[in-house]
PDB file of C-alpha atoms and ligand atoms in Angstrom:
ATOM      1  CA  UNK F 493       0.103  -0.159  -0.244  1.00  0.00           C
ATOM      2  CA  UNK F 494       1.486   3.621  -1.022  1.00  0.00           C
ATOM      3  CA  UNK F 495       0.519   5.194   2.082  1.00  0.00           C
ATOM      4  CA  UNK F 496       2.137   8.951   3.188  1.00  0.00           C
ATOM      5  CA  UNK F 497       2.605   9.124   6.215  1.00  0.00           C
ATOM      6  CA  UNK F 498       1.204  12.714   7.590  1.00  0.00           C
ATOM      7  CA  UNK F 499       3.928  15.650   7.260  1.00  0.00           C
ATOM      8  CA  UNK F 500       6.172  14.141   5.606  1.00  0.00           C
ATOM      9  CA  UNK F 501       7.087  15.978   3.179  1.00  0.00           C
ATOM     10  CA  UNK F 502       6.191  14.640  -0.724  1.00  0.00           C
ATOM     11  CA  UNK F 503       9.666  14.850  -2.144  1.00  0.00           C
ATOM     12  CA  UNK F 504      12.444  13.497   0.479  1.00  0.00           C
ATOM     13  CA  UNK F 505      16.419  14.805  -0.722  1.00  0.00           C
ATOM     14  CA  UNK F 506      18.374  12.466  -1.804  1.00  0.00           C
ATOM     15  CA  UNK F 507      21.040  10.999   0.669  1.00  0.00           C
ATOM     16  CA  UNK F 508      24.678  10.029  -0.580  1.00  0.00           C
ATOM     17  CA  UNK F 509      26.796   8.024   1.750  1.00  0.00           C
ATOM     18  CA  UNK F 510      29.894   9.364   2.955  1.00  0.00           C
ATOM     19  CA  UNK F 511      31.039   7.670   6.694  1.00  0.00           C
ATOM     20  CA  UNK F 512      30.074   3.899   6.974  1.00  0.00           C
ATOM     21  CA  UNK F 513      28.344   2.889  10.337  1.00  0.00           C
ATOM     22  CA  UNK F 514      31.912   0.532  10.205  1.00  0.00           C
ATOM     23  CA  UNK F 515      34.049   4.111   9.707  1.00  0.00           C
ATOM     24  CA  UNK F 516      31.897   5.340  12.784  1.00  0.00           C
ATOM     25  CA  UNK F 517      32.542   2.220  15.192  1.00  0.00           C
ATOM     26  CA  UNK F 518      36.790   2.005  14.134  1.00  0.00           C
ATOM     27  CA  UNK F 519      36.397   6.045  14.608  1.00  0.00           C
ATOM     28  CA  UNK F 520      35.040   6.155  17.374  1.00  0.00           C
ATOM     29  CA  UNK F 521      36.989   3.171  19.605  1.00  0.00           C
ATOM     30  CA  UNK F 522      39.927   4.932  18.807  1.00  0.00           C
ATOM     31  CA  UNK F 523      39.487   8.207  20.390  1.00  0.00           C
ATOM     32  CA  UNK F 524      38.233   6.543  23.094  1.00  0.00           C
ATOM     33  CA  UNK F 525      41.007   4.509  23.742  1.00  0.00           C
ATOM     34  CA  UNK F 526      42.777   8.096  22.976  1.00  0.00           C
ATOM     35  CA  UNK F 527      40.818  10.157  26.040  1.00  0.00           C
ATOM     36  CA  UNK F 528      41.359   7.413  28.363  1.00  0.00           C
ATOM     37  CA  UNK F 529      44.604   7.642  27.393  1.00  0.00           C
ATOM     38  CA  UNK F 530      44.980  11.347  28.065  1.00  0.00           C
ATOM     39  CA  UNK F 531      42.513  11.452  31.327  1.00  0.00           C
ATOM     40  CA  UNK F 532      44.602   8.283  32.379  1.00  0.00           C
ATOM     41  CA  UNK F 533      45.352  10.801  35.509  1.00  0.00           C
ATOM     42  CA  UNK F 534      42.246  12.332  36.065  1.00  0.00           C
ATOM     43  CA  UNK F 535      39.790  11.310  39.273  1.00  0.00           C
ATOM     44  CA  UNK F 536      37.415  13.844  38.116  1.00  0.00           C
ATOM     45  CA  UNK F 537      36.652  13.400  34.064  1.00  0.00           C
ATOM     46  CA  UNK F 538      33.434  14.652  33.916  1.00  0.00           C
ATOM     47  CA  UNK F 539      31.303  14.079  30.124  1.00  0.00           C
ATOM     48  CA  UNK F 540      28.670  16.708  29.337  1.00  0.00           C
ATOM     49  CA  UNK F 541      27.241  16.154  25.310  1.00  0.00           C
ATOM     50  CA  UNK F 542      25.219  18.932  23.602  1.00  0.00           C
ATOM     51  CA  UNK F 543      21.579  17.691  22.731  1.00  0.00           C
ATOM     52  CA  UNK F 544      20.234  16.408  21.023  1.00  0.00           C
ATOM     53  CA  UNK F 545      22.809  15.725  17.647  1.00  0.00           C
ATOM     54  CA  UNK F 546      25.402  14.099  20.096  1.00  0.00           C
ATOM     55  CA  UNK F 547      23.370  12.203  21.229  1.00  0.00           C
ATOM     56  CA  UNK F 548      24.760   8.220  19.296  1.00  0.00           C
ATOM     57  CA  UNK F 549      28.651   9.157  19.608  1.00  0.00           C
ATOM     58  CA  UNK F 550      27.655  10.270  23.008  1.00  0.00           C
ATOM     59  CA  UNK F 551      26.536   6.939  24.447  1.00  0.00           C
ATOM     60  CA  UNK F 552      29.021   5.121  21.511  1.00  0.00           C
ATOM     61  CA  UNK F 553      31.973   7.019  22.861  1.00  0.00           C
ATOM     62  CA  UNK F 554      30.775   6.016  26.909  1.00  0.00           C
ATOM     63  CA  UNK F 555      30.913   2.697  25.635  1.00  0.00           C
ATOM     64  CA  UNK F 556      34.617   3.049  25.209  1.00  0.00           C
ATOM     65  CA  UNK F 557      35.113   5.113  28.370  1.00  0.00           C
ATOM     66  CA  UNK F 558      36.761   2.071  30.704  1.00  0.00           C
ATOM     67  CA  UNK F 559      36.543   5.134  33.644  1.00  0.00           C
ATOM     68  CA  UNK F 560      35.298   6.562  36.375  1.00  0.00           C
ATOM     69  CA  UNK F 561      33.359   9.188  34.456  1.00  0.00           C
ATOM     70  CA  UNK F 562      30.926  12.112  35.915  1.00  0.00           C
ATOM     71  CA  UNK F 563      27.897  12.385  32.561  1.00  0.00           C
ATOM     72  CA  UNK F 564      25.749  15.253  32.533  1.00  0.00           C
ATOM     73  CA  UNK F 565      23.798  17.151  29.199  1.00  0.00           C
ATOM     74  CA  UNK F 566      23.048  20.922  27.645  1.00  0.00           C
ATOM     75  CA  UNK F 567      21.050  21.589  24.927  1.00  0.00           C
ATOM     76  CA  UNK F 568      21.764  24.066  22.468  1.00  0.00           C
ATOM     77  CA  UNK F 569      20.106  24.578  19.208  1.00  0.00           C
ATOM     78  CA  UNK F 570      21.285  27.319  16.293  1.00  0.00           C
ATOM     79  CA  UNK F 571      19.893  25.411  13.355  1.00  0.00           C
ATOM     80  CA  UNK F 572      16.734  25.263  11.107  1.00  0.00           C
ATOM     81  CA  UNK F 573      16.236  23.196   7.944  1.00  0.00           C
ATOM     82  CA  UNK F 574      19.520  23.276   6.408  1.00  0.00           C
ATOM     83  CA  UNK F 575      20.355  27.151   7.761  1.00  0.00           C
ATOM     84  CA  UNK F 576      22.210  28.203  10.157  1.00  0.00           C
ATOM     85  CA  UNK F 577      20.466  31.189  12.202  1.00  0.00           C
ATOM     86  CA  UNK F 578      23.125  32.513  13.906  1.00  0.00           C
ATOM     87  CA  UNK F 579      22.220  32.356  17.925  1.00  0.00           C
ATOM     88  CA  UNK F 580      22.549  30.154  19.706  1.00  0.00           C
ATOM     89  CA  UNK F 581      20.328  29.540  22.517  1.00  0.00           C
ATOM     90  CA  UNK F 582      20.738  27.109  25.815  1.00  0.00           C
ATOM     91  CA  UNK F 583      17.658  25.885  26.153  1.00  0.00           C
ATOM     92  CA  UNK F 584      19.058  23.064  29.139  1.00  0.00           C
ATOM     93  CA  UNK F 585      22.243  24.032  31.318  1.00  0.00           C
ATOM     94  CA  UNK F 586      24.044  22.312  32.622  1.00  0.00           C
ATOM     95  CA  UNK F 587      22.386  20.472  36.164  1.00  0.00           C
ATOM     96  CA  UNK F 588      26.391  19.745  38.154  1.00  0.00           C
ATOM     97  CA  UNK F 589      29.006  20.543  39.884  1.00  0.00           C
ATOM     98  CA  UNK F 590      31.564  20.965  37.510  1.00  0.00           C
ATOM     99  CA  UNK F 591      33.803  23.041  39.586  1.00  0.00           C
ATOM    100  CA  UNK F 592      37.177  21.922  39.829  1.00  0.00           C
ATOM    101  CA  UNK F 593      36.377  18.968  37.623  1.00  0.00           C
ATOM    102  CA  UNK F 594      37.996  18.317  34.271  1.00  0.00           C
ATOM    103  CA  UNK F 595      35.265  18.825  31.769  1.00  0.00           C
ATOM    104  CA  UNK F 596      35.162  17.076  28.562  1.00  0.00           C
ATOM    105  CA  UNK F 597      32.149  18.237  25.905  1.00  0.00           C
ATOM    106  CA  UNK F 598      30.902  15.782  23.241  1.00  0.00           C
ATOM    107  CA  UNK F 599      29.339  17.639  20.249  1.00  0.00           C
ATOM    108  CA  UNK F 600      28.528  16.728  17.350  1.00  0.00           C
ATOM    109  CA  UNK F 601      29.837  18.703  14.447  1.00  0.00           C
ATOM    110  CA  UNK F 602      31.639  21.560  14.693  1.00  0.00           C
ATOM    111  CA  UNK F 603      30.634  23.709  11.436  1.00  0.00           C
ATOM    112  CA  UNK F 604      30.526  27.898  11.889  1.00  0.00           C
ATOM    113  CA  UNK F 605      32.159  27.016  15.413  1.00  0.00           C
ATOM    114  CA  UNK F 606      28.800  29.277  17.480  1.00  0.00           C
ATOM    115  CA  UNK F 607      27.153  26.996  18.437  1.00  0.00           C
ATOM    116  CA  UNK F 608      30.654  24.530  21.121  1.00  0.00           C
ATOM    117  CA  UNK F 609      30.905  28.992  22.061  1.00  0.00           C
ATOM    118  CA  UNK F 610      28.394  29.824  23.761  1.00  0.00           C
ATOM    119  CA  UNK F 611      28.509  25.932  25.438  1.00  0.00           C
ATOM    120  CA  UNK F 612      32.358  26.514  26.761  1.00  0.00           C
ATOM    121  CA  UNK F 613      31.147  29.671  27.683  1.00  0.00           C
ATOM    122  CA  UNK F 614      28.838  28.711  29.490  1.00  0.00           C
ATOM    123  CA  UNK F 615      30.735  25.760  31.319  1.00  0.00           C
ATOM    124  CA  UNK F 616      33.346  28.374  31.685  1.00  0.00           C
ATOM    125  CA  UNK F 617      31.429  30.458  33.725  1.00  0.00           C
ATOM    126  CA  UNK F 618      31.163  27.521  35.798  1.00  0.00           C
ATOM    127  CA  UNK F 619      35.501  27.073  36.636  1.00  0.00           C
ATOM    128  CA  UNK F 620      36.252  23.805  35.727  1.00  0.00           C
ATOM    129  CA  UNK F 621      39.845  23.022  36.493  1.00  0.00           C
ATOM    130  CA  UNK F 622      40.529  22.214  32.299  1.00  0.00           C
ATOM    131  CA  UNK F 623      37.182  22.201  29.965  1.00  0.00           C
ATOM    132  CA  UNK F 624      38.335  20.234  26.018  1.00  0.00           C
ATOM    133  CA  UNK F 625      36.078  19.817  22.677  1.00  0.00           C
ATOM    134  CA  UNK F 626      34.931  16.863  21.164  1.00  0.00           C
ATOM    135  CA  UNK F 627      33.852  16.097  17.841  1.00  0.00           C
ATOM    136  CA  UNK F 628      32.736  13.430  15.755  1.00  0.00           C
ATOM    137  CA  UNK F 629      32.757  15.694  12.775  1.00  0.00           C
ATOM    138  CA  UNK F 630      34.139  18.627  11.755  1.00  0.00           C
ATOM    139  CA  UNK F 631      33.530  20.674   8.342  1.00  0.00           C
ATOM    140  CA  UNK F 632      35.639  22.287   6.626  1.00  0.00           C
ATOM    141  CA  UNK F 633      34.610  25.779   6.897  1.00  0.00           C
ATOM    142  CA  UNK F 634      35.097  29.351   8.334  1.00  0.00           C
ATOM    143  CA  UNK F 635      34.340  29.663  12.151  1.00  0.00           C
ATOM    144  CA  UNK F 636      32.249  32.334  12.700  1.00  0.00           C
ATOM    145  CA  UNK F 637      33.253  32.042  16.555  1.00  0.00           C
ATOM    146  CA  UNK F 638      37.212  31.728  17.767  1.00  0.00           C
ATOM    147  CA  UNK F 639      36.715  27.679  18.999  1.00  0.00           C
ATOM    148  CA  UNK F 640      39.104  24.322  18.356  1.00  0.00           C
ATOM    149  CA  UNK F 641      38.099  20.944  19.370  1.00  0.00           C
ATOM    150  CA  UNK F 642      40.826  18.554  20.685  1.00  0.00           C
ATOM    151  CA  UNK F 643      38.967  15.848  19.712  1.00  0.00           C
ATOM    152  CA  UNK F 644      37.916  15.156  16.249  1.00  0.00           C
ATOM    153  CA  UNK F 645      36.415  12.393  14.972  1.00  0.00           C
ATOM    154  CA  UNK F 646      36.675  12.554  10.753  1.00  0.00           C
ATOM    155  CA  UNK F 647      37.338  15.718   8.156  1.00  0.00           C
ATOM    156  CA  UNK F 648      34.643  16.045   6.255  1.00  0.00           C
ATOM    157  CA  UNK F 649      33.970  19.216   3.284  1.00  0.00           C
ATOM    158  CA  UNK F 650      31.355  21.999   3.558  1.00  0.00           C
ATOM    159  CA  UNK F 651      28.837  20.492   2.650  1.00  0.00           C
ATOM    160  CA  UNK F 652      25.301  18.786   5.053  1.00  0.00           C
ATOM    161  CA  UNK F 653      24.987  15.547   6.580  1.00  0.00           C
ATOM    162  CA  UNK F 654      22.455  13.681   8.351  1.00  0.00           C
ATOM    163  CA  UNK F 655      22.081  10.734  10.278  1.00  0.00           C
ATOM    164  CA  UNK F 656      23.717   9.534  13.278  1.00  0.00           C
ATOM    165  CA  UNK F 657      22.750  11.652  15.371  1.00  0.00           C
ATOM    166  CA  UNK F 658      22.368  14.640  12.800  1.00  0.00           C
ATOM    167  CA  UNK F 659      19.183  16.436  12.018  1.00  0.00           C
ATOM    168  CA  UNK F 660      17.292  17.279   8.450  1.00  0.00           C
ATOM    169  CA  UNK F 661      14.425  19.546  10.171  1.00  0.00           C
ATOM    170  CA  UNK F 662      14.333  16.926  12.552  1.00  0.00           C
ATOM    171  CA  UNK F 663      14.692  13.789  10.651  1.00  0.00           C
ATOM    172  CA  UNK F 664      17.219  10.815  10.227  1.00  0.00           C
ATOM    173  CA  UNK F 665      18.920  11.414  12.841  1.00  0.00           C
ATOM    174  CA  UNK F 666      18.454   7.339  13.376  1.00  0.00           C
ATOM    175  CA  UNK F 667      20.623   6.543  10.484  1.00  0.00           C
ATOM    176  CA  UNK F 668      23.496   4.177  11.083  1.00  0.00           C
ATOM    177  CA  UNK F 669      26.044   6.106   9.311  1.00  0.00           C
ATOM    178  CA  UNK F 670      26.646   9.761   8.196  1.00  0.00           C
ATOM    179  CA  UNK F 671      24.873  10.544   4.379  1.00  0.00           C
ATOM    180  CA  UNK F 672      25.683  14.505   2.323  1.00  0.00           C
ATOM    181  CA  UNK F 673      21.744  15.863   1.918  1.00  0.00           C
ATOM    182  CA  UNK F 674      21.753  16.720  -1.639  1.00  0.00           C
ATOM    183  CA  UNK F 675      18.900  19.439  -2.272  1.00  0.00           C
ATOM    184  CA  UNK F 676      18.850  23.012  -3.190  1.00  0.00           C
ATOM    185  CA  UNK F 677      18.482  24.921   0.044  1.00  0.00           C
ATOM    186  CA  UNK F 678      21.413  22.587   1.917  1.00  0.00           C
ATOM    187  CA  UNK F 679      24.255  23.855   1.669  1.00  0.00           C
TER     188      UNK F 679
HETATM  189  P1  IMP U2080      27.347  25.230  14.781  1.00  0.00           P
HETATM  190  O1  IMP U2080      26.746  26.494  15.806  1.00  0.00           O
HETATM  191  O2  IMP U2080      26.920  26.124  12.992  1.00  0.00           O
HETATM  192  O3  IMP U2080      29.539  25.452  14.457  1.00  0.00           O
HETATM  193  O4  IMP U2080      27.036  24.288  14.441  1.00  0.00           O
HETATM  194  C1  IMP U2080      26.670  23.063  15.627  1.00  0.00           C
HETATM  195  C2  IMP U2080      25.843  23.151  14.938  1.00  0.00           C
HETATM  196  O5  IMP U2080      24.841  23.030  14.308  1.00  0.00           O
HETATM  197  C3  IMP U2080      26.164  21.503  15.308  1.00  0.00           C
HETATM  198  O6  IMP U2080      26.099  20.565  17.003  1.00  0.00           O
HETATM  199  C4  IMP U2080      24.315  20.411  14.817  1.00  0.00           C
HETATM  200  O7  IMP U2080      23.675  20.188  15.286  1.00  0.00           O
HETATM  201  C5  IMP U2080      23.901  21.699  13.971  1.00  0.00           C
HETATM  202  N1  IMP U2080      25.477  21.235  12.253  1.00  0.00           N
HETATM  203  C6  IMP U2080      26.058  21.916  11.250  1.00  0.00           C
HETATM  204  N2  IMP U2080      26.293  21.519  10.852  1.00  0.00           N
HETATM  205  C7  IMP U2080      25.218  20.000  10.490  1.00  0.00           C
HETATM  206  C8  IMP U2080      24.617  19.238   9.501  1.00  0.00           C
HETATM  207  O8  IMP U2080      25.661  19.040   8.494  1.00  0.00           O
HETATM  208  N3  IMP U2080      23.601  18.465   9.108  1.00  0.00           N
HETATM  209  C9  IMP U2080      23.552  18.158  10.665  1.00  0.00           C
HETATM  210  N4  IMP U2080      23.346  19.729  11.590  1.00  0.00           N
HETATM  211  C10 IMP U2080      24.356  19.674  11.997  1.00  0.00           C
HETATM  212 MG1   MG U2081      24.412  19.863  17.665  1.00  0.00          MG
END
């Protein structure tokens, strides 16, 4: 039966897979090993994930971190469709005490840098001992805010991508791989 669910767009954008589930799995394991090494002497590691895009990356990376840690999430949002709005809202701030802790922020993708900058400023105000960042993807574009990632899964070209937590108008987050969206308005 050709049943079209309500609110489903009439035409779906073309998706072009660019990073496979196996490649993600391998790279996340490598990052996990590197993070465990780098934080070996640290007794209060706090992982803070930026919702909602980091959900898949967070869960898979956590499984690789065989060491004590604390976990929290923050929720920041900036995107509408495939175009950034430029302003970043902190919808959910940090809820645990991170003063004096070694904080590692986990995010899905570094694009303009505005989101991570906003999150880092928010967390820095809570006076952690160290504050570092780990992103699955880093887009090869000029940053609009001063921010660098300490750990990067994959460098990608300037294209709009979905899957493994990343969405396009709230769709495609569930894909186990990363795909480029090929539409007229996807940059
Ligand atoms: P930035 O503030 O421009 O660095 O963008 C960061 C946030 O925008 C990410 O955490 C994502 O949620 C979203 N974003 C940026 N680029 C993409 C993309 O290509 N696909 C899906 N979401 C994206
Ligand atoms: Mg995000």
